[in-house]
C-alpha positions in Angstrom: -1.7 -14.4 -10.8 -2.3 -10.7 -11.3 -1.0 -8.2 -8.8 -4.6 -7.3 -7.8 -5.4 -10.9 -6.9 -2.4 -11.4 -4.5 -3.6 -14.2 -2.2 -7.2 -13.2 -2.7 -6.9 -10.0 -0.7 -6.4 -7.5 -3.6 -3.2 -6.0 -2.0 -0.5 -5.3 -4.5 2.3 -4.6 -2.0 2.9 -1.1 -3.2 0.3 0.7 -1.1 -1.2 2.5 -4.1 -4.8 1.8 -3.2 -5.5 -1.3 -5.3 -7.3 -3.0 -2.4 -7.0 -3.6 1.3 -4.1 -5.0 3.2 -4.0 -8.7 4.0 -5.4 -9.5 7.5 -2.0 -10.8 8.7 -0.5 -7.3 8.3 -3.2 -5.3 9.9 -1.4 -5.2 13.2 1.8 -3.8 11.8 2.5 -0.2 12.8 -0.3 -0.1 15.4 0.0 -0.9 19.1 -3.7 -0.8 19.6 -5.1 -3.9 17.9 -8.8 -4.2 18.5 -9.6 -7.5 17.0 -8.0 -10.6 15.4 -5.1 -12.7 16.4 -1.4 -12.3 17.0 1.1 -15.1 17.3 3.6 -15.5 20.2 6.5 -14.0 18.4 4.6 -10.9 17.5 3.3 -10.6 21.0 6.7 -10.8 22.6 8.6 -8.7 20.1 6.0 -6.0 19.3 4.1 -5.7 22.6 5.5 -7.4 25.7 9.2 -6.5 25.4 8.7 -2.9 24.3 6.1 -2.3 27.1 8.4 -3.8 29.6 11.3 -1.6 28.3 9.1 1.5 28.5 8.3 0.7 32.1 11.9 0.2 33.1 12.8 3.5 31.4 10.1 5.3 33.3 11.3 3.9 36.6 14.9 4.9 35.8 13.7 8.4 34.8 11.8 8.8 38.1 14.8 7.7 40.1 17.3 9.8 38.1 15.2 13.0 38.3 14.5 12.5 42.0 10.8 12.2 41.4 10.4 8.7 42.8 8.0 7.9 45.6 9.4 5.7 48.3 7.8 3.9 51.2 9.8 3.6 54.4 9.2 1.8 57.6 11.3 1.7 60.7 11.3 -0.8 63.5 13.2 -0.5 66.8 14.4 -3.6 68.5 15.9 -2.0 71.6 18.3 0.7 72.6 21.0 0.3 69.8 19.3 -1.7 67.1 16.7 -0.7 64.6 15.7 -1.7 61.0 14.7 0.5 58.1 13.0 -0.7 54.9 12.8 1.5 51.9 11.0 0.4 48.7 10.3 2.2 45.5 6.6 2.7 45.0 6.4 4.6 41.7 6.7 8.2 40.5 4.9 10.6 38.2 6.6 9.4 35.0 5.9 5.8 35.9 2.2 6.7 36.5 1.9 8.5 33.2 3.6 5.7 31.3 1.4 3.1 33.0 -1.7 4.9 32.1 -0.6 5.4 28.5 0.4 1.7 28.0 -2.7 0.2 29.8 -4.9 0.0 26.6 -2.1 -1.4 24.4 -1.2 -4.1 27.0 -4.8 -5.2 27.5 -5.4 -5.2 23.7 -2.3 -7.3 23.0 -3.2 -9.8 25.7 -6.8 -10.1 24.3 -5.6 -10.6 20.7 -3.1 -13.2 22.0 -5.9 -15.0 23.9 -7.9 -15.0 20.6 -5.0 -16.7 19.0 -5.3 -19.5 21.5 -9.1 -19.7 21.0 -10.0 -18.0 24.3 -12.2 -15.0 25.0 -10.9 -11.8 26.4 -12.8 -12.6 29.6 -10.0 -15.0 30.3 -8.0 -12.0 31.5 -10.1 -12.1 34.7 -7.8 -14.8 35.8 -5.4 -12.0 36.7 -7.6 -11.2 39.6 -7.0 -14.5 41.3 -4.1 -14.1 43.8 -0.8 -15.9 43.0 -2.2 -18.4 40.5 -3.9 -16.0 38.2 -0.9 -14.1 36.9 0.9 -17.4 36.5 -2.0 -18.9 34.4 -2.1 -15.7 32.3 1.7 -15.8 31.7 1.5 -19.4 30.5 -1.5 -19.0 28.3 -0.7 -15.6 26.8 3.0 -15.8 26.6 3.9 -19.5 26.2 1.1 -21.5 24.6 1.1 -21.8 20.8 -1.9 -20.4 18.9 -4.4 -22.6 17.1 -3.0 -23.6 13.7 -6.3 -23.1 11.9 -8.8 -20.3 11.7 -11.0 -20.1 14.8 -14.0 -17.8 15.7 -11.6 -14.8 16.1 -10.1 -15.0 12.6 -7.4 -16.6 10.5 -4.3 -18.2 12.0 -2.4 -15.7 14.1 0.8 -14.4 12.6 0.3 -16.4 9.5 2.1 -14.5 6.8 1.1 -14.8 3.2 3.5 -16.6 0.9 6.3 -14.5 -0.4 5.3 -12.7 -3.6 7.5 -13.5 -6.5 8.2 -10.9 -9.1 5.9 -11.1 -12.2 7.6 -11.5 -15.5 6.1 -9.7 -18.5 4.8 -12.1 -21.1 5.6 -10.9 -24.6 
């Protein structure tokens, strides 16, 4: 097998322009994947966990810098007794991070849905109170993808076989 015919994609592994990259590697290095499929492992390690960590860091930054917005409510139950509830409701850093990460999170969820054979319209389940987010968590985060190619592309996360070094024939 020649280096230009690597798995039929024409990618030689050195990035020197001898063809395009295999489809399985198109999502590497980019958070905004517009089409195709990604497997569960790629979804969790490259999208869900980093997005979650960025959100937690933004919340911590808002609180540490004193920029957090709080909602308070007080209730009086008589002369001596009252109750106060304080809850964190965001901050400017959290708002900016949420806006910046909105497109990558939707894109990752859609490509993950494609791996399970579902359309991106399946995300509308998120609008159903209580059950919707649970359904999305199970389908996007827990169900395995289809093992074969479907209408959205090849098997999600399928990596080409490891390339063995070529020996020179003399």
